[in-house]
PDB file of C-alpha atoms and ligand atoms in Angstrom:
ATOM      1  CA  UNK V  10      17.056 -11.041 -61.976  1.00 61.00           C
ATOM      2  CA  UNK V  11      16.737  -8.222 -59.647  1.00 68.00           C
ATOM      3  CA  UNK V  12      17.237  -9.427 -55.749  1.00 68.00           C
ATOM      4  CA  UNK V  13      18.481  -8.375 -52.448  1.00 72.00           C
ATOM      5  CA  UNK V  14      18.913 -11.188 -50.035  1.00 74.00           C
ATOM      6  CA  UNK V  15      19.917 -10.076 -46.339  1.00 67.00           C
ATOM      7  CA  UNK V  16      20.216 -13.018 -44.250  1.00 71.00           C
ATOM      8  CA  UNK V  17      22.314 -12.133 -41.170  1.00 70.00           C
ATOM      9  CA  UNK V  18      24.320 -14.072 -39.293  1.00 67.00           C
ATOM     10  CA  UNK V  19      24.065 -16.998 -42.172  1.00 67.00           C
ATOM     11  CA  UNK V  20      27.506 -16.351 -43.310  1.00 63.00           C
ATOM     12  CA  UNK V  21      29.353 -19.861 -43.769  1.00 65.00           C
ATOM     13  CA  UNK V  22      32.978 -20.021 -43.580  1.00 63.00           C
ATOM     14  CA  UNK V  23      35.394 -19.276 -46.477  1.00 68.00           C
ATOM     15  CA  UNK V  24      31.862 -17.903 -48.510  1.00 79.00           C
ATOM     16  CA  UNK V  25      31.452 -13.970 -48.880  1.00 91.00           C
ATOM     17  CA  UNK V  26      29.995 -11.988 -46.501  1.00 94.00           C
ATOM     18  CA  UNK V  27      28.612  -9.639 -49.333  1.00 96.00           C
ATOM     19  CA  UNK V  28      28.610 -10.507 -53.074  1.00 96.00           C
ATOM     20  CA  UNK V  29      27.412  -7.921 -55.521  1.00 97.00           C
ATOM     21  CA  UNK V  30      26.294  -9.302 -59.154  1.00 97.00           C
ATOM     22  CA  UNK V  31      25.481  -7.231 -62.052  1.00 97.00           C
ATOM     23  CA  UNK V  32      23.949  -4.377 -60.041  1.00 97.00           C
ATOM     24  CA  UNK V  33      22.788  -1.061 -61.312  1.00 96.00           C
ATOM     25  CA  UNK V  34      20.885   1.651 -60.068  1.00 96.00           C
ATOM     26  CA  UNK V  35      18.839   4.548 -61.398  1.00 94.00           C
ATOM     27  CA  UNK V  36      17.714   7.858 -60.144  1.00 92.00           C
ATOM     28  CA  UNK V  37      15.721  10.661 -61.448  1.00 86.00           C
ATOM     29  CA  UNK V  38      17.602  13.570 -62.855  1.00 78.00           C
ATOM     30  CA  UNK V  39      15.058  16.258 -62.959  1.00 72.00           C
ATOM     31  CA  UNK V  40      12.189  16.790 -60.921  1.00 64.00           C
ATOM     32  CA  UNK V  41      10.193  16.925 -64.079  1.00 58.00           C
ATOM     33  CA  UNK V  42      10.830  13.879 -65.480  1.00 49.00           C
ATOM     34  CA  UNK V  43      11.726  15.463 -69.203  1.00 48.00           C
ATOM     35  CA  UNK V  44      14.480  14.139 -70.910  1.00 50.00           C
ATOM     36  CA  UNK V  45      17.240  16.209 -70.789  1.00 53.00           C
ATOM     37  CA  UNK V  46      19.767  16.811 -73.745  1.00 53.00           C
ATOM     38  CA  UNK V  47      22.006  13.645 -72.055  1.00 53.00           C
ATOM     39  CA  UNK V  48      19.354  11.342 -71.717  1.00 49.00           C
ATOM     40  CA  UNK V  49      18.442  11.632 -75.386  1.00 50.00           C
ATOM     41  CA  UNK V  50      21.896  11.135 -76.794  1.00 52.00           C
ATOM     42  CA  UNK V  51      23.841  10.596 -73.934  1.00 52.00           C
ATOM     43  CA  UNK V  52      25.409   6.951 -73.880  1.00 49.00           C
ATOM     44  CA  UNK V  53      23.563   5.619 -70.919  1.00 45.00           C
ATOM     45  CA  UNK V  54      20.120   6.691 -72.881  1.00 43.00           C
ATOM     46  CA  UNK V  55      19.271   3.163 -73.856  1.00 47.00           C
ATOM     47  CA  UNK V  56      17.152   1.765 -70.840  1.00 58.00           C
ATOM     48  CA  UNK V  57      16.409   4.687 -68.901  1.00 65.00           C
ATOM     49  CA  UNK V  58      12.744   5.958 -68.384  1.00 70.00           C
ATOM     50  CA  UNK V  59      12.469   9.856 -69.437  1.00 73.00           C
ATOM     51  CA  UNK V  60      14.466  11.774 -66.919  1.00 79.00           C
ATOM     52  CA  UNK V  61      16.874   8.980 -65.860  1.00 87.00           C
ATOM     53  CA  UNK V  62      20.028   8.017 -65.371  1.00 91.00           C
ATOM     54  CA  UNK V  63      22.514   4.854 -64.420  1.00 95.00           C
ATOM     55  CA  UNK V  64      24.011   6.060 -60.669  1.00 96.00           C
ATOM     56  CA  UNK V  65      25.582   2.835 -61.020  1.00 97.00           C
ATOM     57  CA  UNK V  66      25.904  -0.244 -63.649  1.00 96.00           C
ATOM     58  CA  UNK V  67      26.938  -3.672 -64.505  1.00 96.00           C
ATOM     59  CA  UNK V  68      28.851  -3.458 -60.464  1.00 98.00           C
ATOM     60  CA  UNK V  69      30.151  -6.985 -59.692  1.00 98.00           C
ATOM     61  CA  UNK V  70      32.362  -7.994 -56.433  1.00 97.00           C
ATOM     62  CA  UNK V  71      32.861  -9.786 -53.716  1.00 97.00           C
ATOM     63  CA  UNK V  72      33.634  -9.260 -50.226  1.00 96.00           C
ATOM     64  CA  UNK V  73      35.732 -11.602 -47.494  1.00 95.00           C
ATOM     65  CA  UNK V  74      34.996 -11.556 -43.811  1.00 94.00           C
ATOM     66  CA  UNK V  75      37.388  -9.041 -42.147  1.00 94.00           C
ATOM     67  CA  UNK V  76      38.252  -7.239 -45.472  1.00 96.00           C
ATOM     68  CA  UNK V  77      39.218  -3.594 -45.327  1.00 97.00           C
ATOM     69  CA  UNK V  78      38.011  -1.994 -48.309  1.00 97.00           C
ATOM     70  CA  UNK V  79      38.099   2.030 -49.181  1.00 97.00           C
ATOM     71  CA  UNK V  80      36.234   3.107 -51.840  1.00 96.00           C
ATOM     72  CA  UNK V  81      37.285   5.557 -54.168  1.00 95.00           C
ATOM     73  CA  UNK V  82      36.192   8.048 -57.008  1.00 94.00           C
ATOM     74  CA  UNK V  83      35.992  11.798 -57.840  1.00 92.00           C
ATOM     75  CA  UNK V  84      32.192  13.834 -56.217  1.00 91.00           C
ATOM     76  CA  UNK V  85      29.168  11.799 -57.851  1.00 92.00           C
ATOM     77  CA  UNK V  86      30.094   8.723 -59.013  1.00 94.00           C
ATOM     78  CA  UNK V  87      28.042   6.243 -56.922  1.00 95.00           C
ATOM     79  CA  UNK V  88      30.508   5.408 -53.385  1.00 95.00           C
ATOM     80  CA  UNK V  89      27.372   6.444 -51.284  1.00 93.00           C
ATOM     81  CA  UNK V  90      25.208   4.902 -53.178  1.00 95.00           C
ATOM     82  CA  UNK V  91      27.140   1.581 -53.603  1.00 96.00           C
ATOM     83  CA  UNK V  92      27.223   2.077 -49.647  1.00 94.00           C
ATOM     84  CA  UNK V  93      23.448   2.430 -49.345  1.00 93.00           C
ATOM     85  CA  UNK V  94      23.184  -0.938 -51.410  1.00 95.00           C
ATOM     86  CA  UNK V  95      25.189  -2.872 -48.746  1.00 94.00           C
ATOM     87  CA  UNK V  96      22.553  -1.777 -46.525  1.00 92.00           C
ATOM     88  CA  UNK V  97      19.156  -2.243 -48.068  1.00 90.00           C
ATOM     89  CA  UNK V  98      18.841   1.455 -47.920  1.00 88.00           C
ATOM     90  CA  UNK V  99      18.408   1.420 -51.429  1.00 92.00           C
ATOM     91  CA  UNK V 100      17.216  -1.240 -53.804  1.00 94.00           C
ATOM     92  CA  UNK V 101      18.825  -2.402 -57.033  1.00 96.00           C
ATOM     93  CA  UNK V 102      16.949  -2.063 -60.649  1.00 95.00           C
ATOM     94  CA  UNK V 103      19.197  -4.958 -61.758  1.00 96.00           C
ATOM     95  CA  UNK V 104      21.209  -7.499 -60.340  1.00 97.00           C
ATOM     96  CA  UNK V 105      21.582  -8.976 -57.062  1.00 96.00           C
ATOM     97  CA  UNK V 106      23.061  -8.088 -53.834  1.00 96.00           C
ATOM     98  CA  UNK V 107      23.285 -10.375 -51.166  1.00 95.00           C
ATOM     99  CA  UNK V 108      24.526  -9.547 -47.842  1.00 95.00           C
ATOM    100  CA  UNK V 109      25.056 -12.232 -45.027  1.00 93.00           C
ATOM    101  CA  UNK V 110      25.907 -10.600 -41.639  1.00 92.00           C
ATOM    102  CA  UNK V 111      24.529  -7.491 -40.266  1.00 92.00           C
ATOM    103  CA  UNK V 112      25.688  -3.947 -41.019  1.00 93.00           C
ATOM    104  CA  UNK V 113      26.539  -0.808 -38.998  1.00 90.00           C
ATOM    105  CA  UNK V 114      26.227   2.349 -40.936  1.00 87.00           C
ATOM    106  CA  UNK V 115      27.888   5.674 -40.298  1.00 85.00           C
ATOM    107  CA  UNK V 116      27.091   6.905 -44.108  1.00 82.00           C
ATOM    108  CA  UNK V 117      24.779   9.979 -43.170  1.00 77.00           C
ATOM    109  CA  UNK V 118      25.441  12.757 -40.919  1.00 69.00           C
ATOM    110  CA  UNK V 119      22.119  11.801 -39.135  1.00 67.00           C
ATOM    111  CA  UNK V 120      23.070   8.482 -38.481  1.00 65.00           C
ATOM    112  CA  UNK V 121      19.504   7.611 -38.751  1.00 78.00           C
ATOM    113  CA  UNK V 122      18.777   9.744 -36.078  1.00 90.00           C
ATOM    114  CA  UNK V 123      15.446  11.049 -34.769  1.00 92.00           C
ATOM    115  CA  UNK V 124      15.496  14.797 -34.848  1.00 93.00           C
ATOM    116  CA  UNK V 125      12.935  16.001 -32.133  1.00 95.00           C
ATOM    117  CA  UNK V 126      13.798  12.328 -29.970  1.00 96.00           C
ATOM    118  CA  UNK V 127      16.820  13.160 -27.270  1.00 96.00           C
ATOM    119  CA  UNK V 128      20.395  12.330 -27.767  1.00 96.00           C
ATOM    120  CA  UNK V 129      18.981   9.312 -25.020  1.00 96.00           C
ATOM    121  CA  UNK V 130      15.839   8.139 -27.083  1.00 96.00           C
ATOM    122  CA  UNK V 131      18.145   8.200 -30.311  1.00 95.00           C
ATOM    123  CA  UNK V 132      20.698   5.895 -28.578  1.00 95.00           C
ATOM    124  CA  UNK V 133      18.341   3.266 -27.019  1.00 96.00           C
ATOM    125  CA  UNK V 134      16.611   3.745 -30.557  1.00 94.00           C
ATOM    126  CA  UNK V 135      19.286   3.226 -32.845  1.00 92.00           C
ATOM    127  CA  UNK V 136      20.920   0.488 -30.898  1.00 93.00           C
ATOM    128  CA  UNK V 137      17.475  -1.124 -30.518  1.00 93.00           C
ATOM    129  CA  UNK V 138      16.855  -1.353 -34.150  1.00 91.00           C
ATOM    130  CA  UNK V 139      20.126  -2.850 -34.539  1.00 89.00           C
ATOM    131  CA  UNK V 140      18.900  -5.797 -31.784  1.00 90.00           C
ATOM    132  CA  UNK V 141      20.614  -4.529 -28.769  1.00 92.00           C
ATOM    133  CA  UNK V 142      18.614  -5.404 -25.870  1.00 94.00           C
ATOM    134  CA  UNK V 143      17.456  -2.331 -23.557  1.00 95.00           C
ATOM    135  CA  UNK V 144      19.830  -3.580 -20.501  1.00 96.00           C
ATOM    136  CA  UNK V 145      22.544  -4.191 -23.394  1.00 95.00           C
ATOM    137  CA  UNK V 146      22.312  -0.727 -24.356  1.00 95.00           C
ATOM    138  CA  UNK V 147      21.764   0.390 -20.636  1.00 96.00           C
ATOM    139  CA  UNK V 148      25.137  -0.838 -19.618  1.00 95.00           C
ATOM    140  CA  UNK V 149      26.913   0.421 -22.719  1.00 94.00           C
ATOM    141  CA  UNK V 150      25.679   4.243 -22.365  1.00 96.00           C
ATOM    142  CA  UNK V 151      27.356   5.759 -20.318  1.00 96.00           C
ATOM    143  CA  UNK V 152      30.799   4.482 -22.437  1.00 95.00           C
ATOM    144  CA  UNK V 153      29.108   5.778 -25.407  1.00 96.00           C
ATOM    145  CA  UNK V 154      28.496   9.236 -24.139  1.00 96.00           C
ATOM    146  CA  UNK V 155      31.741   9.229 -22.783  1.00 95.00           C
ATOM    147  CA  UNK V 156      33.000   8.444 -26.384  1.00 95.00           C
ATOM    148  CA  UNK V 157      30.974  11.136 -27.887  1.00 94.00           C
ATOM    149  CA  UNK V 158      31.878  13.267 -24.601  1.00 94.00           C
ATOM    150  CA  UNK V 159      28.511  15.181 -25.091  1.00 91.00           C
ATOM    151  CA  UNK V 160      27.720  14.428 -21.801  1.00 86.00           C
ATOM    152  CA  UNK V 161      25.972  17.986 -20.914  1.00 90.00           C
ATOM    153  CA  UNK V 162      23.815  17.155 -24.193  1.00 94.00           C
ATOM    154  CA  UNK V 163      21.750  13.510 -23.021  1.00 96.00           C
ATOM    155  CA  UNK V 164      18.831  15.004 -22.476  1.00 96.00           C
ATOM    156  CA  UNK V 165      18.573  17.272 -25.468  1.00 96.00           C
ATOM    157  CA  UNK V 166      16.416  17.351 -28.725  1.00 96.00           C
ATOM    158  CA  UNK V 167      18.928  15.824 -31.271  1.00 94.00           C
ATOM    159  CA  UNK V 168      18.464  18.572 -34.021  1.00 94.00           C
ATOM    160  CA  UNK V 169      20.050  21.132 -31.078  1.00 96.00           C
ATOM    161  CA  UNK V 170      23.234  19.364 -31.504  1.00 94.00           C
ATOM    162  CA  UNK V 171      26.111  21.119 -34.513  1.00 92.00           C
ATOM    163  CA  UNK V 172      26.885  18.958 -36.962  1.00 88.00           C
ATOM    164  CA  UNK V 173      29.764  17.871 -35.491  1.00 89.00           C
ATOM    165  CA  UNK V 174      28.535  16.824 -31.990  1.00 92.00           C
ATOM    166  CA  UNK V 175      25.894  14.607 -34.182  1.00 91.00           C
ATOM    167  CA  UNK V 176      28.819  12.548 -36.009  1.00 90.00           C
ATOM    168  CA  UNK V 177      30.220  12.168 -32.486  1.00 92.00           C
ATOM    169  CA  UNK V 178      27.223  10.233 -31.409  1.00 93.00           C
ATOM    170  CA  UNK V 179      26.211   8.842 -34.189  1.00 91.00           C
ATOM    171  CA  UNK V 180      29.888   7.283 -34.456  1.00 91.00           C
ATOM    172  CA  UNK V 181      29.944   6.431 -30.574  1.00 94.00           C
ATOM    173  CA  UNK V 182      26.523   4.317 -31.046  1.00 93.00           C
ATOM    174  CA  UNK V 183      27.212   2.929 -34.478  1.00 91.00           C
ATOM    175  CA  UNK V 184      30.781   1.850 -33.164  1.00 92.00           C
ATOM    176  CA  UNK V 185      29.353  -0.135 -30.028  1.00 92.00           C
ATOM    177  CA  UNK V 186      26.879  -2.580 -32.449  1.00 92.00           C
ATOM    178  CA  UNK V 187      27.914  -6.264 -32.452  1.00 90.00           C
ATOM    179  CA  UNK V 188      27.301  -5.913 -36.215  1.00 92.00           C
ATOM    180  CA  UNK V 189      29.999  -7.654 -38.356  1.00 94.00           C
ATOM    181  CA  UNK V 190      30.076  -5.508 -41.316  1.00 95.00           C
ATOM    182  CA  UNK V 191      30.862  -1.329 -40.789  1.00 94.00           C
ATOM    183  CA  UNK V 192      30.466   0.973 -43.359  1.00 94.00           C
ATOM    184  CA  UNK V 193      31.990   4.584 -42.697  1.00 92.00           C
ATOM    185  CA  UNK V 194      31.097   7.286 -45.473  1.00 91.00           C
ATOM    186  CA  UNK V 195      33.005  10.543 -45.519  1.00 84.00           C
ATOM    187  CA  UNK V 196      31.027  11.966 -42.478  1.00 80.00           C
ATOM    188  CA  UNK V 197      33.957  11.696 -39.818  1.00 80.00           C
ATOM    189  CA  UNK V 198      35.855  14.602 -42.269  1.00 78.00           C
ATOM    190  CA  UNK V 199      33.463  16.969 -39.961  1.00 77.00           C
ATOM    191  CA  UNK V 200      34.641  16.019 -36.359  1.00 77.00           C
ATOM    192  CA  UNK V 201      37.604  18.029 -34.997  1.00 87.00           C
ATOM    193  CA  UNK V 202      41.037  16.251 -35.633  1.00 88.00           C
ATOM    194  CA  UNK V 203      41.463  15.137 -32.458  1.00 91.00           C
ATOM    195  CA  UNK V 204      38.081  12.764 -32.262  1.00 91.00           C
ATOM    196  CA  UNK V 205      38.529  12.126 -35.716  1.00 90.00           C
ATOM    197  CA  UNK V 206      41.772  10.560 -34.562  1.00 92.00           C
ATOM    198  CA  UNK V 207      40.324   8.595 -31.618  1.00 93.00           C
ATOM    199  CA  UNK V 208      37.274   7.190 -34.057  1.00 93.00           C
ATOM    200  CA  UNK V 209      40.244   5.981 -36.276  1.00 93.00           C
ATOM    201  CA  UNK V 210      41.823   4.388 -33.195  1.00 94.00           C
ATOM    202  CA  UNK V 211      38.325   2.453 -32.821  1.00 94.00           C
ATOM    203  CA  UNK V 212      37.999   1.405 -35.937  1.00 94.00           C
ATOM    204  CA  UNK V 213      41.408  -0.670 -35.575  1.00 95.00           C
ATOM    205  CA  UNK V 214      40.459  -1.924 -33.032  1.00 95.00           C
ATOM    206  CA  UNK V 215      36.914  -2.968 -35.047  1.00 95.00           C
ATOM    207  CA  UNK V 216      39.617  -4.753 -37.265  1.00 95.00           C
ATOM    208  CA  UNK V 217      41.555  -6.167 -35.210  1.00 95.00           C
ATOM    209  CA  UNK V 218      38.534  -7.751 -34.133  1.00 94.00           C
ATOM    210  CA  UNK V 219      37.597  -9.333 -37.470  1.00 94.00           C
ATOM    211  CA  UNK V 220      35.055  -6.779 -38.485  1.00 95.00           C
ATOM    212  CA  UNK V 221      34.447  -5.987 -42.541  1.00 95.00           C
ATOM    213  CA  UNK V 222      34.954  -2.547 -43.241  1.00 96.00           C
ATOM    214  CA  UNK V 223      33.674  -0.657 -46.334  1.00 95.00           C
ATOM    215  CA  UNK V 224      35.366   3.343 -46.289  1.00 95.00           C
ATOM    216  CA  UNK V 225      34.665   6.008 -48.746  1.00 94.00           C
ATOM    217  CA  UNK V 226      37.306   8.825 -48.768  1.00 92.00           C
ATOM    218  CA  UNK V 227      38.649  11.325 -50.395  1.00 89.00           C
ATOM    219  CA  UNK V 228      42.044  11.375 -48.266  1.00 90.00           C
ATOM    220  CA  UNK V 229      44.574   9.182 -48.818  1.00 92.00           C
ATOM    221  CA  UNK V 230      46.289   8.712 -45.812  1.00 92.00           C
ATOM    222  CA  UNK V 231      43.196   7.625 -44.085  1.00 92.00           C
ATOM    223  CA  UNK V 232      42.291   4.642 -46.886  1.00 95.00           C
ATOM    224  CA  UNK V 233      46.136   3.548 -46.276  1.00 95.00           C
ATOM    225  CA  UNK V 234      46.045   2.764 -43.075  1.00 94.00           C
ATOM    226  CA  UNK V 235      42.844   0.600 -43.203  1.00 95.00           C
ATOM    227  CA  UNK V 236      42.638  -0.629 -46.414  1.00 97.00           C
ATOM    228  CA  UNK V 237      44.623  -3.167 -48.532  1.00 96.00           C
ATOM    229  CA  UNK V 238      41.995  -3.502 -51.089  1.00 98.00           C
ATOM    230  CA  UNK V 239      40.523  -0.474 -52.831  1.00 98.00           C
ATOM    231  CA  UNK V 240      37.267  -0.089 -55.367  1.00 98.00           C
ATOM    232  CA  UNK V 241      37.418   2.860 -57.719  1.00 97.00           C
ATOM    233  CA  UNK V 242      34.418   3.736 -59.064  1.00 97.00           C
ATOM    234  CA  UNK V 243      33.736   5.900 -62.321  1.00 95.00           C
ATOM    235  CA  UNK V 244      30.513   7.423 -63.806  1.00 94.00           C
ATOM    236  CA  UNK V 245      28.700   4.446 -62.035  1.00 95.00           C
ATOM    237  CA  UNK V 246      30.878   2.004 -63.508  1.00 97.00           C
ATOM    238  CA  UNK V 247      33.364  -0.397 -60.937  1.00 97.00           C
ATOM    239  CA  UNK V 248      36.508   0.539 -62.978  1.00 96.00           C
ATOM    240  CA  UNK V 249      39.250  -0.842 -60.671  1.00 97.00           C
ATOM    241  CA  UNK V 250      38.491  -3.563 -57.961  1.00 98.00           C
ATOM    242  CA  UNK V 251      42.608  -4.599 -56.437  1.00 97.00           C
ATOM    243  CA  UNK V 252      45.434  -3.389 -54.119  1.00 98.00           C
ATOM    244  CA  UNK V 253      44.761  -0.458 -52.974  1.00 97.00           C
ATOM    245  CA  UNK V 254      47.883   0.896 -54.017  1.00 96.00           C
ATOM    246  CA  UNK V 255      47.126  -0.140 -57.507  1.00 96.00           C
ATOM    247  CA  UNK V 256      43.820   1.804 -57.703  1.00 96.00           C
ATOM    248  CA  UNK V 257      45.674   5.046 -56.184  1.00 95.00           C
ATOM    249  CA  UNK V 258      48.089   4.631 -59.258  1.00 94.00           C
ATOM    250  CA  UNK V 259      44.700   4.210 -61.310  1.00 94.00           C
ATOM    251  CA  UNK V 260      42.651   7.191 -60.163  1.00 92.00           C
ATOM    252  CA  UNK V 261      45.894   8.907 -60.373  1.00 90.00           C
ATOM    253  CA  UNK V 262      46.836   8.214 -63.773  1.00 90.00           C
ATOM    254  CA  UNK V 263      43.284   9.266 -64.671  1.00 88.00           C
ATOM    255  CA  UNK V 264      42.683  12.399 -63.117  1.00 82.00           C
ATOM    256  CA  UNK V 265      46.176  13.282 -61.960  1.00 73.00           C
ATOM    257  CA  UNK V 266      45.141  13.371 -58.362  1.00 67.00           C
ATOM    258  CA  UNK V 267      45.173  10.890 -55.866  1.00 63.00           C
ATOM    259  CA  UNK V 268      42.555  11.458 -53.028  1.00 64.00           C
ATOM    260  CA  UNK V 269      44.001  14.521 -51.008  1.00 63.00           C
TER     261      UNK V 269
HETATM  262  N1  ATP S   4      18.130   9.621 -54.102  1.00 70.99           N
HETATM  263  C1  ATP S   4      18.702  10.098 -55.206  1.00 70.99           C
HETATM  264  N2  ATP S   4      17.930  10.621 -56.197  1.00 70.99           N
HETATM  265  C2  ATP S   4      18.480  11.097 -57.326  1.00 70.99           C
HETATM  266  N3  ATP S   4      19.810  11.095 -57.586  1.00 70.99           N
HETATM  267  C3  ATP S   4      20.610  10.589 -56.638  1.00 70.99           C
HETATM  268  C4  ATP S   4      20.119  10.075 -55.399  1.00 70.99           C
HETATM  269  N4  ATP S   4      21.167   9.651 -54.659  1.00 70.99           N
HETATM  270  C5  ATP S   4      22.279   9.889 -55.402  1.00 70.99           C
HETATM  271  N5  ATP S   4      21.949  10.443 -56.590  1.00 70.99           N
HETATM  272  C6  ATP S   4      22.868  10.791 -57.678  1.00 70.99           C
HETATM  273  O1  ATP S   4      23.622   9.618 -57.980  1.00 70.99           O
HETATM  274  C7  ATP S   4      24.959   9.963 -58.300  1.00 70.99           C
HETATM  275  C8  ATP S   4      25.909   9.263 -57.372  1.00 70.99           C
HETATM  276  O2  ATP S   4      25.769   9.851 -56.079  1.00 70.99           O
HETATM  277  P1  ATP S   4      26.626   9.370 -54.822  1.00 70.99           P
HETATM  278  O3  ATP S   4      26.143  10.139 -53.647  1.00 70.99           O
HETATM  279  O4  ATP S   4      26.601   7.884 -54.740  1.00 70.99           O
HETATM  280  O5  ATP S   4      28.088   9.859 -55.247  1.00 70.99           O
HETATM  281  P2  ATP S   4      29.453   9.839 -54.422  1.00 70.99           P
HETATM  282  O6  ATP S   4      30.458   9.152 -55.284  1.00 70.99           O
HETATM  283  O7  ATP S   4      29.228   9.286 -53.059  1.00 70.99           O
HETATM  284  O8  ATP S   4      29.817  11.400 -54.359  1.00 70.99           O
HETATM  285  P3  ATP S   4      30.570  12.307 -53.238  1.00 70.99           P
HETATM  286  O9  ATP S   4      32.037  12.005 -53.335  1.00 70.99           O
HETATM  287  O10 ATP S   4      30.249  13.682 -53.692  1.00 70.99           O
HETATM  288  O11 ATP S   4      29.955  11.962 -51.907  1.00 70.99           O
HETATM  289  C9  ATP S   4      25.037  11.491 -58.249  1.00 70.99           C
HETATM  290  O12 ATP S   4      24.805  11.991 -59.552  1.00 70.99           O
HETATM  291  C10 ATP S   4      23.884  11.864 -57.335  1.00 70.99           C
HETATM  292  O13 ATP S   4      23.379  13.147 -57.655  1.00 70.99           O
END
């Protein structure tokens, strides 16, 4: 069965708030569509279409409200993707994923962003989509700008921003949701240290809260002090899913790093 049920705000208590079963996902390797040398004879040939391959398989896991979970795994190996599943983003080939409380996003640098709307229109957009009401949004603005401090920048086309005044709103908006469930890719690794700092301040205090949070890094310090539970993820497959110090040890022992 291939499903993805997303029924917020249905979560009962003591049930998960996201449960993964049996879920893979395929992409395209080439543009072409040919098989390449891999898909022939490569061992995830079986039940791929010419030109595929598994970006993730056979993933399985549940989640708790108010977990803290960082996701690990060396470049490619399906943490944004698995990310993108929690969200509806992307849609499973097999298995199910079923998420019961709504989720706020920071996995893309855009945020979701409009390019040629204002930093303004992208706020009461973004918020909007995420069921804010316009006079809920109204009276949360001004703290979000202030957040982002980008102040000088309201009124401006959002593709005029740099890359890292985008994260900065994108993080401010994303961070003032209701939604239960946050998911933070690596994109805060391109805000200066000193915001990056004050978004880590907010999301303990998202925590402390009872939020569920879902963070890919590569830097170790920053999955210890959120996370007690870590996934590690390996050429699509969910190799480790425990302590988080445990899956250090793992992805250490593996590839004799730990993440930075
Ligand atoms: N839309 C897509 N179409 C084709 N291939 C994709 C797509 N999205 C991701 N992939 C591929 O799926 C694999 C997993 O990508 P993903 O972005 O999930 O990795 P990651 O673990 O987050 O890597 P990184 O640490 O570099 O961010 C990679 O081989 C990537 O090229």
């Amino acid at each position: 069965m291939t499903e993805t049920v997303r029924t917020p705000g249905t979560a009962a208590a003591g049930s998960p708030v996201i449960a993964l079963a049996g879920v893979g996902i395929r992409f395209r390797r080439n543009r072409r569509g040919r098989r390449s040398f891999k898909d022939l004879f490569g061992s995830g040939a079986r039940r791929t279409r010419p030109g595929e391959f598994w970006a993730l398989r056979a993933v399985s896991f549940t989640v708790q409200r108010g977990e803290a979970i960082g996701v690990v795994g060396r470049n490619g190996q399906g943490k944004s993707t698995l990310l993108k599943l929690v969200t509806g983003v992307v849609l499973p080939d097999e298995g199910t994923v079923h998420v019961t409380e709504g989720v706020a996003p920071l996995i893309e640098i855009t945020g979701g962003f409009v390019d040629d709307l204002t930093v303004r229109e992208n706020v009461f957009l973004t918020a909007g989509l995420h069921g804010m009401t316009k006079k809920q949004i109204g009276e949360r603005f001004d703290e979000i700008i202030d957040f982002a401090e980008i102040g000088d920048f309201v009124d401006t086309p959002y593709k005029h921003l740099s890359s890292g005044m985008k994260v900065r709103i994108a993080f401010a908006v994303i961070s003032r949701l209701e939604e239960p469930i946050i998911l933070v890719d690596e994109v805060l690794a391109v805000g200066d240290k000193a915001f990056r700092e004050k978004c880590y301040r907010r999301i303990e205090e998202l925590l402390a809260g009872g939020r569920t949070l879902f963070f890919v890094s590569h830097n170790e310090r920053d999955l210890r002090r959120f996370c007690a539970r870590g996934l590690y993820l390996d050429k699509g497959a969910l190799v480790l899913d425990g302590p988080l110090d445990e899956v250090l040890a793992r992805y250490d022992a593996e590839y004799g790093v730990k993440p930075a």
